[in-house]
Structures are given as structure tokens and as C-alpha cells.
Amino acid sequence: MPRFRLDIEYDGGPYAGWQRQAGQHSVQAAIEQALEKFCGEAVTLRGAGRTDAGVHATGQVAHIDLMKDWRPDTVRDAVNAHLQQAGERVAVLAASVVTEDFDARFSARARHYVYRIANRRAPPALDKGKVWWVPKRLDAEAMDAAAKQLLGRHDFTTFRSAQCQANSPLRTLDRLDVMRSGDTIEVFASARSFLHNQVRSMVGSLKKVGEGAWTSADLKAALDARDRAACGQVAPPDGLFLVSVNY
Amino acid sequence: MPRFRLDIEYDGGPYAGWQRQAGQHSVQAAIEQALEKFCGEAVTLRGAGRTDAGVHATGQVAHIDLMKDWRPDTVRDAVNAHLQQAGERVAVLAASVVTEDFDARFSARARHYVYRIANRRAPPALDKGKVWWVPKRLDAEAMDAAAKQLLGRHDFTTFRSAQCQANSPLRTLDRLDVMRSGDTIEVFASARSFLHNQVRSMVGSLKKVGEGAWTSADLKAALDARDRAACGQVAPPDGLFLVSVNY
């Protein structure tokens, strides 16, 4: 059974998240249904990142085992045709054949996210649902400086959802950069893996620094507290994009 | 009566175009209704560019006369609040007081549009409705070279809608650049004014050059024909954005 890697883009808005759930429509289910229509097999897709409801992706990665040696481009085009027909907001950017030891979830060495904030008085008209609207002016440089305290290996309990199923709250954060470009602020976060809601929890807390409600030291104290109650705010899913995964 | 200039962003998808029309919902009507809720006056907004159904704007400009000397920021915030409440995909980016001789339409010295093409095999999932999906690989350099033949003052009858109400088909095109960045091709078009459907007609014809169906000389011949039937194709509204207006 050949194994295929799929690189996937989606608008998370209409979905209950990546993961298949009874009674709800997920990105995973949308692609599995399209695959089944294409090849007649009931298949299970495994994704690199289980993004939450409303979170988007420009570079989600998943793998799948099929019965036949399909040409990868045929898989991509056929699945996209079925996704389009079903009105899904999901597209397969690329399909490729990988070896059996490739596992989209467990082979991932780094996951890269970007979180976008529209920092302006006017609400977003064109990017509605794809950005967090923060009308109050944020100090992006202060956010960036404070963010550096979260780099490295830490117990991220403060920035972890109560529903997080990971065995350990320890994670190694490799990148957390905050950059302003006009009215847009982007937060770039990279790690081998993240805890549930970790990026949104960090961004929500950084926003407190940006608006002056928290000092840089307050952010460090929140991390050190190792207490979910110390988290500043969980940023909404709208602004979050899974950008790429390294293997 | 003080005159206000409004800088406006909108997602053209849900609208029948900029201009108010009986029985249809337009961007102009959406803003006029929000203004009326705010100040109680029945007002008429005049825009710089009468964009078609489905065409977007990041920098439309309009003017309006109000009875009261409102603070411009109050106008912006109040109109946005009413637009949000009505679920409109329109936002006022800025409001400012202008002199009585400022006319958003007739004082405009230059209008700048960008047209975005997603040139890839996979359909757009995140940018659906905001880009023209062209799966076949286009030669952006050939498109850019051919585009230069349209610069300057010409009779643009070929690239003009049969419904165009302008007195003359003569226009002076100041910029027509085609640039590729990864899978995205952007066409930048600038002129003092454009004929109805001119940008979309030029982009549709340039696409024929990009896919190799037309040579550069074919594009020139189409221009010289001064005949609507010689136009290659009218690109869909999805990819078109009114970016800015100079005064």
C-alpha cells in the first residue's frame, strides 16, 4: 500500500477543527469523504497539527495509505475536484509518494504558525474571520521583546488549554517574533510541537503587553506561575494559520 | 455644510457593485444607510470608482456633505458600528474634512487597481472569491512585456464593456505591470480614469498571452481593432481590487 503525503490549505471558518468528530463537520472528514469518492476506499487521514475550530492552514500536512499506485497529481486533482463539488473550503496543494516510515504527525521536526492581528480603528471588511481585530494601538516592539522570554524549554502550563491531552507541559519554543507592517501585526511561532491552545494563549498574553496592561516582567511571571489562571487571554482562532511543517 | 472624505474598504462578493440600484444591495447603499442611522439625514455618497458586482476595494474614496461639524473620527467609528451591526462587509478606514471643491469622482487624478490571479493546480481555499483561479501555468514575463503596448493614450474600445457610458473611448493608461510572486500573479493598472470593464478586459486578454494562445502582436492587433469583439476574455470580478485614488 503506497503512502501519500498531502499538503493542504483550508479556511477554518466553516469547520469544527481539523479532527473528525461525530455530528460535526471537520477538515479531516471533508478530505476523507473526497478521497472515498475518488478511490472507493474508506480511509483515515493523519494530520501534523490538530487545528481548532476556526483556525486556518496554508501548509497543513497529512498522510494516507491507499490501495493503488495512483499518480500523485491524479490524487491531488481528483480530491480537489470532489472538494470543490462539495463546496468545501479545503484544497490539496500537493500530493507526493513517501516511504512507510513517514508519519505526518510523529515525523514532524518543526511546526510553524503565524498569528495575524488587524491593529486599526476600522473593523476588517476584506479579512473578516482571518484576523484578530484589535482597535487599540499595540506596541509591537514591546511585544517582541517580551516574547523572547518564552523562547527555549519551559513548562507551558500557563499557556495550555485545560482540555490539553499531552502527557507533559514541557515544550521547546524555537521562535516567537512579533512584527508590525502598517496596520498588521504578525506573530511567528515555531516549535517541534505545541500544547493545545498554546499559540493563541501566548498571543493573547502578548496583546496585554502590547496595550500596556502587562509589563514584560508580568509575562515572565505568568510563565513562571505554571498556572492556567495566570494566562492573560486566549486570542480568537480567526487570526491563526498553520503555515508549514518540517520533516 | 461640511464635506467629508471617506476612505473605504469592502469585500465586493455580497454586493451588486458600488452603485445604488433599485432592488439590489450595493456598497453605496450600505454606507448611506449606516450614515442615515448615525446622523438622521438622508445622504448621497459619491465614490471615485463605480466598481462592478464582486469587485473589491482596499482604498475606495467617497465624499459626502453632512449638516453638522462632526469630528471625523466620530463619523468613521459611528458608521463602522452601524455597518458591523448590519453585518455588512464594508468598513470606513478613515474620515477627514475636505474643502467644498473636493469631489471624490471628478477631482481624482489617478486610480490604481490590482488584479490577482492564483496560478496553480489547486483551487483557492483561503482566497476563494478574492482571486481568479487559473490552473494552467502562465508566462508572467510574456504578459508583462505585451502589456507595455497598451501604455499611453489609446482608443480602448476593444477593452470596453458594451454598457460603458463614457462619452469617449480614449483613455491614457499610465501603468500596466504584471508580476509573479510564487503562485500569485498580480497585474497593476493605473490611469486617471478607466472605461467600464477596462481592467478586467485587459487582464483577460493578457491571460491569453500568458497561456500562449495569443502572441504579443495579437494583443496589439486587438487594441488596434477598436472592436469589442476582438477582446480576448473578460476576467471575473473576484480578482479585482480598487487599491487607491490620488487627488
Short mmCIF file of C-alpha atoms in Angstrom, two decimals:
data_model
loop_
_atom_site.label_atom_id
_atom_site.label_comp_id
_atom_site.label_asym_id
_atom_site.label_seq_id
_atom_site.Cartn_x
_atom_site.Cartn_y
_atom_site.Cartn_z
CA MET A 1 0.00 0.00 0.00
CA PRO A 2 1.65 3.20 -1.16
CA ARG A 3 1.72 6.08 1.32
CA PHE A 4 0.95 9.59 0.14
CA ARG A 5 1.79 12.91 1.72
CA LEU A 6 -0.79 15.67 1.18
CA ASP A 7 -0.04 19.38 1.65
CA ILE A 8 -3.29 21.12 2.48
CA GLU A 9 -4.76 24.63 2.60
CA TYR A 10 -8.06 25.49 4.31
CA ASP A 11 -10.27 28.25 5.56
CA GLY A 12 -11.04 27.01 9.07
CA GLY A 13 -14.09 29.24 9.45
CA PRO A 14 -16.81 26.74 8.49
CA TYR A 15 -15.23 23.76 10.30
CA ALA A 16 -15.28 22.33 13.83
CA GLY A 17 -11.50 22.00 13.52
CA TRP A 18 -9.14 19.57 11.80
CA GLN A 19 -10.14 16.43 13.65
CA ARG A 20 -13.07 14.21 12.73
CA GLN A 21 -15.82 14.42 15.37
CA ALA A 22 -19.21 12.74 15.47
CA GLY A 23 -22.01 15.08 14.41
CA GLN A 24 -19.73 17.92 13.30
CA HIS A 25 -18.02 18.80 10.06
CA SER A 26 -14.24 18.79 10.17
CA VAL A 27 -11.47 19.38 7.67
CA GLN A 28 -10.29 15.80 8.10
CA ALA A 29 -13.75 14.42 7.34
CA ALA A 30 -14.11 16.67 4.29
CA ILE A 31 -10.89 15.29 2.79
CA GLU A 32 -11.64 11.69 3.78
CA GLN A 33 -15.04 11.94 2.08
CA ALA A 34 -13.43 13.34 -1.06
CA LEU A 35 -10.83 10.55 -1.03
CA GLU A 36 -13.53 7.92 -0.62
CA LYS A 37 -15.46 9.34 -3.59
CA PHE A 38 -12.26 9.22 -5.62
CA CYS A 39 -10.93 5.76 -4.83
CA GLY A 40 -13.85 3.99 -3.19
CA GLU A 41 -11.86 3.21 -0.05
CA ALA A 42 -12.76 4.26 3.48
CA VAL A 43 -9.52 5.92 4.51
CA THR A 44 -8.10 7.60 7.59
CA LEU A 45 -6.00 10.71 7.22
CA ARG A 46 -3.43 11.62 9.82
CA GLY A 47 -2.54 15.31 10.09
CA ALA A 48 0.52 17.05 11.52
CA GLY A 49 -1.45 19.56 13.55
CA ARG A 50 -4.93 19.18 15.02
CA THR A 51 -6.01 22.76 14.48
CA ASP A 52 -9.02 24.05 16.44
CA ALA A 53 -12.37 25.27 15.10
CA GLY A 54 -11.85 28.43 13.04
CA VAL A 55 -8.07 28.02 12.71
CA HIS A 56 -6.73 28.14 9.14
CA ALA A 57 -3.88 26.44 7.31
CA THR A 58 -1.76 27.31 4.32
CA GLY A 59 0.53 24.31 4.86
CA GLN A 60 -1.08 21.53 6.88
CA VAL A 61 0.50 18.14 6.12
CA ALA A 62 -1.22 14.75 6.32
CA HIS A 63 -0.54 11.21 5.19
CA ILE A 64 -2.69 8.40 3.95
CA ASP A 65 -2.30 4.84 2.71
CA LEU A 66 -4.13 3.89 -0.49
CA MET A 67 -4.56 0.53 -2.21
CA LYS A 68 -3.42 1.63 -5.65
CA ASP A 69 -0.27 3.22 -7.05
CA TRP A 70 -2.03 6.39 -8.15
CA ARG A 71 -0.05 9.14 -9.82
CA PRO A 72 0.29 11.77 -7.05
CA ASP A 73 -1.02 14.53 -9.35
CA THR A 74 -4.11 12.44 -10.03
CA VAL A 75 -4.76 12.14 -6.29
CA ARG A 76 -4.37 15.91 -5.87
CA ASP A 77 -6.61 16.86 -8.81
CA ALA A 78 -9.31 14.24 -8.12
CA VAL A 79 -9.56 15.08 -4.41
CA ASN A 80 -9.73 18.79 -5.24
CA ALA A 81 -12.49 18.18 -7.78
CA HIS A 82 -14.58 16.35 -5.16
CA LEU A 83 -13.84 19.01 -2.52
CA GLN A 84 -14.93 21.74 -4.95
CA GLN A 85 -18.06 19.85 -5.86
CA ALA A 86 -18.99 19.52 -2.19
CA GLY A 87 -18.43 23.26 -1.68
CA GLU A 88 -15.62 22.68 0.84
CA ARG A 89 -13.14 25.44 1.70
CA VAL A 90 -10.26 22.96 1.53
CA ALA A 91 -7.67 22.31 -1.19
CA VAL A 92 -4.83 19.84 -1.65
CA LEU A 93 -1.83 21.92 -2.75
CA ALA A 94 0.41 18.94 -3.47
CA ALA A 95 0.45 15.17 -3.24
CA SER A 96 3.60 13.05 -3.20
CA VAL A 97 4.62 9.45 -2.57
CA VAL A 98 6.50 8.93 0.70
CA THR A 99 8.08 5.92 2.37
CA GLU A 100 6.27 3.88 5.00
CA ASP A 101 8.24 5.41 7.84
CA PHE A 102 6.86 8.88 7.07
CA ASP A 103 4.24 9.84 9.64
CA ALA A 104 2.76 13.33 9.20
CA ARG A 105 2.28 13.66 12.94
CA PHE A 106 5.21 11.85 14.54
CA SER A 107 7.92 12.55 11.96
CA ALA A 108 7.38 16.32 12.18
CA ARG A 109 10.51 18.13 13.38
CA ALA A 110 9.04 21.64 13.44
CA ARG A 111 5.64 23.29 13.13
CA HIS A 112 5.34 26.92 12.06
CA TYR A 113 2.36 29.12 12.82
CA VAL A 114 1.59 32.76 12.12
CA TYR A 115 -0.99 34.77 14.03
CA ARG A 116 -2.35 37.92 12.35
CA ILE A 117 -3.74 40.95 14.17
CA ALA A 118 -5.51 43.85 12.40
CA ASN A 119 -4.46 46.71 14.66
CA ARG A 120 -6.59 49.60 13.43
CA ARG A 121 -9.72 51.53 14.31
CA ALA A 122 -11.74 50.16 11.39
CA PRO A 123 -13.02 46.58 11.59
CA PRO A 124 -11.68 44.21 8.92
CA ALA A 125 -14.03 44.05 5.90
CA LEU A 126 -11.92 42.02 3.48
CA ASP A 127 -10.15 39.84 6.06
CA LYS A 128 -13.11 39.21 8.34
CA GLY A 129 -12.64 35.84 10.04
CA LYS A 130 -8.96 35.71 9.04
CA VAL A 131 -7.54 38.17 11.51
CA TRP A 132 -7.99 39.28 15.13
CA TRP A 133 -9.32 42.82 15.19
CA VAL A 134 -7.68 44.89 17.96
CA PRO A 135 -8.70 48.56 17.62
CA LYS A 136 -6.42 49.84 20.40
CA ARG A 137 -2.88 50.64 19.29
CA LEU A 138 -0.41 47.91 20.31
CA ASP A 139 3.32 48.38 20.90
CA ALA A 140 4.67 45.60 18.67
CA GLU A 141 8.27 46.22 19.73
CA ALA A 142 7.39 45.75 23.40
CA MET A 143 5.51 42.56 22.47
CA ASP A 144 8.51 41.27 20.53
CA ALA A 145 10.94 42.00 23.37
CA ALA A 146 8.67 40.32 25.94
CA ALA A 147 8.12 37.32 23.66
CA LYS A 148 11.80 36.44 23.81
CA GLN A 149 11.39 35.37 27.46
CA LEU A 150 9.23 32.45 26.30
CA LEU A 151 11.91 31.02 24.00
CA GLY A 152 13.55 27.75 24.95
CA ARG A 153 12.39 24.80 27.04
CA HIS A 154 9.73 25.62 29.63
CA ASP A 155 6.75 24.24 31.47
CA PHE A 156 3.99 25.97 29.48
CA THR A 157 1.10 25.06 31.80
CA THR A 158 0.02 28.73 31.88
CA PHE A 159 -0.40 28.75 28.10
CA ARG A 160 -2.13 25.38 27.80
CA SER A 161 -5.83 24.63 27.48
CA ALA A 162 -7.44 22.74 30.36
CA GLN A 163 -8.50 20.22 27.68
CA CYS A 164 -4.92 19.60 26.55
CA GLN A 165 -4.23 15.86 26.32
CA ALA A 166 -0.42 15.98 26.09
CA ASN A 167 1.43 13.94 28.73
CA SER A 168 3.84 16.73 29.57
CA PRO A 169 3.51 20.53 29.72
CA LEU A 170 7.19 20.86 28.72
CA ARG A 171 7.81 22.24 25.25
CA THR A 172 10.71 23.91 23.48
CA LEU A 173 9.76 27.15 21.74
CA ASP A 174 12.19 27.93 18.93
CA ARG A 175 10.74 31.15 17.54
CA LEU A 176 8.35 33.81 18.80
CA ASP A 177 8.71 37.01 16.77
CA VAL A 178 6.27 39.92 16.67
CA MET A 179 6.46 42.19 13.63
CA ARG A 180 4.40 45.16 12.53
CA SER A 181 3.78 46.01 8.88
CA GLY A 182 1.45 49.01 8.66
CA ASP A 183 -1.78 48.14 10.47
CA THR A 184 -1.00 44.43 10.55
CA ILE A 185 0.90 42.73 13.37
CA GLU A 186 2.13 39.20 12.77
CA VAL A 187 3.32 36.80 15.45
CA PHE A 188 5.53 33.98 14.16
CA ALA A 189 5.74 30.89 16.38
CA SER A 190 7.82 27.76 15.75
CA ALA A 191 8.37 24.63 17.81
CA ARG A 192 8.71 20.88 17.36
CA SER A 193 5.22 20.67 18.82
CA PHE A 194 2.79 22.90 20.68
CA LEU A 195 0.36 22.29 23.52
CA HIS A 196 -3.37 22.72 22.91
CA ASN A 197 -4.18 26.45 22.53
CA GLN A 198 -0.55 27.36 23.22
CA VAL A 199 -0.07 29.83 20.37
CA ARG A 200 -3.42 31.56 20.99
CA SER A 201 -2.68 31.72 24.74
CA MET A 202 0.75 33.26 24.15
CA VAL A 203 -0.63 35.75 21.61
CA GLY A 204 -3.46 36.79 23.95
CA SER A 205 -0.94 37.40 26.73
CA LEU A 206 1.41 39.29 24.40
CA LYS A 207 -1.51 41.54 23.46
CA LYS A 208 -1.73 42.55 27.14
CA VAL A 209 1.91 43.62 26.91
CA GLY A 210 1.21 45.47 23.66
CA GLU A 211 -1.63 47.51 25.12
CA GLY A 212 0.39 48.32 28.24
CA ALA A 213 -1.76 46.32 30.66
CA TRP A 214 1.15 43.98 31.35
CA THR A 215 4.89 44.65 31.62
CA SER A 216 7.42 42.28 30.17
CA ALA A 217 8.03 41.08 33.73
CA ASP A 218 4.31 40.27 34.09
CA LEU A 219 4.57 37.93 31.09
CA LYS A 220 7.60 36.19 32.66
CA ALA A 221 5.73 35.88 35.96
CA ALA A 222 2.77 34.33 34.11
CA LEU A 223 5.07 31.71 32.55
CA ASP A 224 6.75 31.00 35.90
CA ALA A 225 3.39 30.63 37.67
CA ARG A 226 2.75 27.39 35.71
CA ASP A 227 -0.93 28.10 36.32
CA ARG A 228 -3.61 28.30 33.63
CA ALA A 229 -5.32 31.08 35.63
CA ALA A 230 -2.23 33.29 35.09
CA CYS A 231 -2.79 33.34 31.29
CA GLY A 232 -3.74 36.79 30.00
CA GLN A 233 -6.34 35.94 27.40
CA VAL A 234 -6.79 33.33 24.70
CA ALA A 235 -6.70 35.01 21.29
CA PRO A 236 -9.60 34.05 18.97
CA PRO A 237 -8.96 31.35 16.35
CA ASP A 238 -9.60 33.72 13.40
CA GLY A 239 -6.03 35.05 13.20
CA LEU A 240 -4.19 31.72 13.43
CA PHE A 241 -2.67 29.92 10.44
CA LEU A 242 -0.67 26.69 10.36
CA VAL A 243 1.89 27.75 7.77
CA SER A 244 4.26 24.80 7.35
CA VAL A 245 5.70 21.65 8.86
CA ASN A 246 9.30 20.47 8.59
CA TYR A 247 10.33 16.82 8.45
CA MET B 1 -22.39 72.05 5.33
CA PRO B 2 -19.01 70.43 5.98
CA ARG B 3 -17.75 67.99 3.40
CA PHE B 4 -16.15 64.72 4.49
CA ARG B 5 -13.87 62.39 2.60
CA LEU B 6 -14.24 58.69 3.43
CA ASP B 7 -11.61 56.06 2.62
CA ILE B 8 -13.36 52.73 2.29
CA GLU B 9 -12.55 49.01 2.26
CA TYR B 10 -15.00 46.33 1.12
CA ASP B 11 -15.42 42.73 0.15
CA GLY B 12 -17.40 43.09 -3.08
CA GLY B 13 -18.62 39.48 -3.01
CA PRO B 14 -22.05 40.04 -1.43
CA TYR B 15 -22.84 43.27 -3.35
CA ALA B 16 -24.33 44.21 -6.70
CA GLY B 17 -21.44 46.66 -7.07
CA TRP B 18 -20.63 50.09 -5.69
CA GLN B 19 -23.57 51.98 -7.13
CA ARG B 20 -27.01 52.18 -5.56
CA GLN B 21 -29.59 50.28 -7.67
CA ALA B 22 -33.26 49.71 -7.06
CA GLY B 23 -33.97 46.25 -5.63
CA GLN B 24 -30.32 45.30 -5.13
CA HIS B 25 -27.86 45.74 -2.31
CA SER B 26 -24.86 47.91 -3.10
CA VAL B 27 -21.85 49.17 -1.19
CA GLN B 28 -23.04 52.75 -1.63
CA ALA B 29 -26.46 51.95 -0.16
CA ALA B 30 -24.88 50.06 2.76
CA ILE B 31 -22.83 53.13 3.73
CA GLU B 32 -25.68 55.58 3.09
CA GLN B 33 -27.94 53.52 5.37
CA ALA B 34 -25.26 53.49 8.10
CA LEU B 35 -24.81 57.26 7.73
CA GLU B 36 -28.53 57.83 7.98
CA LYS B 37 -28.71 55.76 11.18
CA PHE B 38 -25.85 57.79 12.58
CA CYS B 39 -26.91 61.35 11.76
CA GLY B 40 -30.57 61.03 10.80
CA GLU B 41 -30.02 62.61 7.39
CA ALA B 42 -30.78 61.04 4.02
CA VAL B 43 -27.42 61.47 2.32
CA THR B 44 -25.89 60.73 -1.05
CA LEU B 45 -22.37 59.42 -1.25
CA ARG B 46 -20.26 60.00 -4.34
CA GLY B 47 -17.48 57.46 -4.99
CA ALA B 48 -14.29 57.70 -7.04
CA GLY B 49 -14.81 54.39 -8.80
CA ARG B 50 -18.08 52.64 -9.60
CA THR B 51 -16.80 49.12 -9.07
CA ASP B 52 -18.83 46.22 -10.52
CA ALA B 53 -20.55 43.41 -8.66
CA GLY B 54 -17.96 41.24 -6.91
CA VAL B 55 -15.11 43.76 -7.26
CA HIS B 56 -13.32 44.64 -4.00
CA ALA B 57 -11.67 47.76 -2.64
CA THR B 58 -8.93 48.44 -0.15
CA GLY B 59 -8.91 52.15 -0.92
CA GLN B 60 -12.16 53.40 -2.45
CA VAL B 61 -12.70 57.12 -1.81
CA ALA B 62 -16.07 58.89 -1.49
CA HIS B 63 -17.33 62.25 -0.29
CA ILE B 64 -20.43 63.40 1.48
CA ASP B 65 -21.94 66.60 2.83
CA LEU B 66 -23.34 66.50 6.36
CA MET B 67 -25.31 69.11 8.31
CA LYS B 68 -23.15 69.07 11.41
CA ASP B 69 -19.47 69.66 12.12
CA TRP B 70 -18.85 66.13 13.35
CA ARG B 71 -15.39 65.10 14.46
CA PRO B 72 -14.11 62.98 11.54
CA ASP B 73 -13.15 60.10 13.87
CA THR B 74 -16.69 60.10 15.22
CA VAL B 75 -18.06 59.73 11.69
CA ARG B 76 -15.67 56.85 11.00
CA ASP B 77 -16.40 54.97 14.24
CA ALA B 78 -20.17 55.52 14.19
CA VAL B 79 -20.58 54.48 10.56
CA ASN B 80 -18.43 51.40 11.19
CA ALA B 81 -20.52 50.46 14.23
CA HIS B 82 -23.71 50.62 12.14
CA LEU B 83 -22.09 48.70 9.27
CA GLN B 84 -20.94 45.98 11.68
CA GLN B 85 -24.37 45.79 13.27
CA ALA B 86 -25.96 45.32 9.84
CA GLY B 87 -23.45 42.55 9.02
CA GLU B 88 -22.02 44.49 6.09
CA ARG B 89 -18.62 43.61 4.63
CA VAL B 90 -17.71 47.28 4.39
CA ALA B 91 -15.51 49.46 6.64
CA VAL B 92 -14.57 53.14 6.71
CA LEU B 93 -10.79 53.21 7.12
CA ALA B 94 -10.56 56.98 7.58
CA ALA B 95 -12.75 60.08 7.56
CA SER B 96 -11.44 63.61 7.08
CA VAL B 97 -12.82 67.09 6.48
CA VAL B 98 -12.20 68.40 2.96
CA THR B 99 -12.96 71.67 1.20
CA GLU B 100 -16.07 72.14 -0.92
CA ASP B 101 -14.12 71.86 -4.16
CA PHE B 102 -13.09 68.28 -3.35
CA ASP B 103 -15.11 65.84 -5.47
CA ALA B 104 -14.22 62.18 -4.96
CA ARG B 105 -15.10 61.41 -8.55
CA PHE B 106 -14.09 64.46 -10.57
CA SER B 107 -11.04 65.60 -8.57
CA ALA B 108 -9.35 62.20 -8.90
CA ARG B 109 -6.03 62.43 -10.75
CA ALA B 110 -5.21 58.72 -10.74
CA ARG B 111 -6.93 55.45 -9.92
CA HIS B 112 -4.90 52.36 -9.00
CA TYR B 113 -6.16 48.82 -9.34
CA VAL B 114 -4.58 45.46 -8.72
CA TYR B 115 -5.83 42.21 -10.24
CA ARG B 116 -4.80 38.95 -8.52
CA ILE B 117 -4.51 35.57 -10.24
CA ALA B 118 -3.95 32.29 -8.35
CA ASN B 119 -1.88 30.42 -10.92
CA ARG B 120 -1.71 26.91 -9.51
CA ARG B 121 -3.27 23.50 -9.90
CA ALA B 122 -5.13 23.63 -6.59
CA PRO B 123 -8.24 25.81 -6.33
CA PRO B 124 -8.03 28.66 -3.82
CA ALA B 125 -9.44 27.63 -0.43
CA LEU B 126 -8.47 30.63 1.70
CA ASP B 127 -8.78 33.28 -1.04
CA LYS B 128 -11.93 31.96 -2.70
CA GLY B 129 -13.80 34.92 -4.26
CA LYS B 130 -10.75 37.16 -3.93
CA VAL B 131 -8.65 35.83 -6.77
CA TRP B 132 -9.04 34.44 -10.31
CA TRP B 133 -8.09 30.79 -10.33
CA VAL B 134 -6.10 29.89 -13.47
CA PRO B 135 -4.74 26.31 -13.16
CA LYS B 136 -2.70 26.43 -16.38
CA ARG B 137 0.80 27.87 -15.97
CA LEU B 138 1.02 31.44 -17.27
CA ASP B 139 4.16 33.16 -18.56
CA ALA B 140 4.05 36.34 -16.46
CA GLU B 141 7.09 37.82 -18.19
CA ALA B 142 5.45 37.50 -21.60
CA MET B 143 2.29 39.07 -20.17
CA ASP B 144 4.31 41.97 -18.73
CA ALA B 145 6.13 42.59 -22.00
CA ALA B 146 2.90 42.52 -24.02
CA ALA B 147 1.15 44.78 -21.52
CA LYS B 148 3.57 47.62 -22.27
CA GLN B 149 1.94 48.03 -25.72
CA LEU B 150 -1.23 49.25 -24.02
CA LEU B 151 0.51 52.09 -22.17
CA GLY B 152 -0.21 55.66 -23.20
CA ARG B 153 -3.21 57.28 -24.89
CA HIS B 154 -5.36 54.93 -26.98
CA ASP B 155 -8.85 54.25 -28.16
CA PHE B 156 -9.71 51.35 -25.80
CA THR B 157 -12.98 50.33 -27.50
CA THR B 158 -11.75 46.70 -27.60
CA PHE B 159 -11.39 46.66 -23.81
CA ARG B 160 -14.62 48.43 -23.01
CA SER B 161 -17.95 46.95 -21.98
CA ALA B 162 -20.85 47.40 -24.40
CA GLN B 163 -22.66 49.02 -21.44
CA CYS B 164 -19.94 51.65 -20.94
CA GLN B 165 -21.49 55.10 -20.63
CA ALA B 166 -18.33 57.19 -21.11
CA ASN B 167 -18.50 59.76 -23.90
CA SER B 168 -15.13 58.82 -25.32
CA PRO B 169 -13.25 55.51 -25.64
CA LEU B 170 -9.95 57.42 -25.35
CA ARG B 171 -8.02 56.84 -22.13
CA THR B 172 -4.42 57.24 -21.03
CA LEU B 173 -3.02 54.17 -19.34
CA ASP B 174 -0.10 55.08 -17.06
CA ARG B 175 0.83 51.70 -15.63
CA LEU B 176 0.22 48.07 -16.58
CA ASP B 177 2.70 45.79 -14.83
CA VAL B 178 2.45 42.02 -14.46
CA MET B 179 4.45 40.45 -11.63
CA ARG B 180 4.70 36.90 -10.34
CA SER B 181 5.37 36.05 -6.71
CA GLY B 182 5.26 32.29 -6.25
CA ASP B 183 1.85 31.03 -7.39
CA THR B 184 0.33 34.51 -7.39
CA ILE B 185 0.35 36.82 -10.41
CA GLU B 186 -0.57 40.45 -9.82
CA VAL B 187 -1.48 42.94 -12.54
CA PHE B 188 -1.08 46.59 -11.51
CA ALA B 189 -3.10 49.11 -13.55
CA SER B 190 -3.12 52.90 -13.13
CA ALA B 191 -4.85 55.66 -15.09
CA ARG B 192 -6.63 58.93 -14.47
CA SER B 193 -9.81 57.03 -15.28
CA PHE B 194 -10.83 53.70 -16.78
CA LEU B 195 -13.63 52.65 -19.08
CA HIS B 196 -16.26 50.20 -17.83
CA ASN B 197 -14.69 46.70 -17.52
CA GLN B 198 -11.39 48.00 -18.92
CA VAL B 199 -9.09 46.42 -16.33
CA ARG B 200 -10.89 43.06 -16.44
CA SER B 201 -10.89 43.12 -20.26
CA MET B 202 -7.16 43.86 -20.40
CA VAL B 203 -6.37 41.18 -17.81
CA GLY B 204 -8.46 38.58 -19.65
CA SER B 205 -6.61 39.36 -22.86
CA LEU B 206 -3.22 39.29 -21.12
CA LYS B 207 -4.11 35.84 -19.79
CA LYS B 208 -4.37 34.68 -23.42
CA VAL B 209 -0.80 35.89 -23.92
CA GLY B 210 0.31 34.17 -20.70
CA GLU B 211 -1.07 30.78 -21.75
CA GLY B 212 0.44 31.09 -25.23
CA ALA B 213 -2.87 31.36 -27.11
CA TRP B 214 -2.02 34.91 -28.16
CA THR B 215 1.29 36.47 -29.14
CA SER B 216 2.25 39.94 -28.04
CA ALA B 217 1.39 41.08 -31.59
CA ASP B 218 -2.11 39.60 -31.22
CA LEU B 219 -2.69 41.82 -28.20
CA LYS B 220 -1.56 44.87 -30.16
CA ALA B 221 -3.83 43.88 -33.05
CA ALA B 222 -6.75 43.56 -30.63
CA LEU B 223 -6.13 47.10 -29.36
CA ASP B 224 -5.79 48.45 -32.90
CA ALA B 225 -9.02 46.74 -34.00
CA ARG B 226 -11.02 49.13 -31.76
CA ASP B 227 -13.67 46.43 -31.74
CA ARG B 228 -15.22 44.86 -28.63
CA ALA B 229 -15.36 41.51 -30.44
CA ALA B 230 -11.53 41.49 -30.58
CA CYS B 231 -11.26 41.34 -26.77
CA GLY B 232 -9.80 38.06 -25.52
CA GLN B 233 -11.89 37.42 -22.44
CA VAL B 234 -13.24 39.45 -19.57
CA ALA B 235 -11.58 38.31 -16.34
CA PRO B 236 -14.01 37.59 -13.48
CA PRO B 237 -14.59 40.31 -10.86
CA ASP B 238 -13.20 38.18 -7.99
CA GLY B 239 -9.55 39.15 -8.51
CA LEU B 240 -10.03 42.91 -8.89
CA PHE B 241 -9.28 45.43 -6.12
CA LEU B 242 -9.54 49.23 -6.24
CA VAL B 243 -6.41 49.98 -4.22
CA SER B 244 -6.12 53.76 -4.08
CA VAL B 245 -7.04 57.08 -5.65
CA ASN B 246 -4.80 60.12 -5.98
CA TYR B 247 -6.04 63.72 -5.80
#
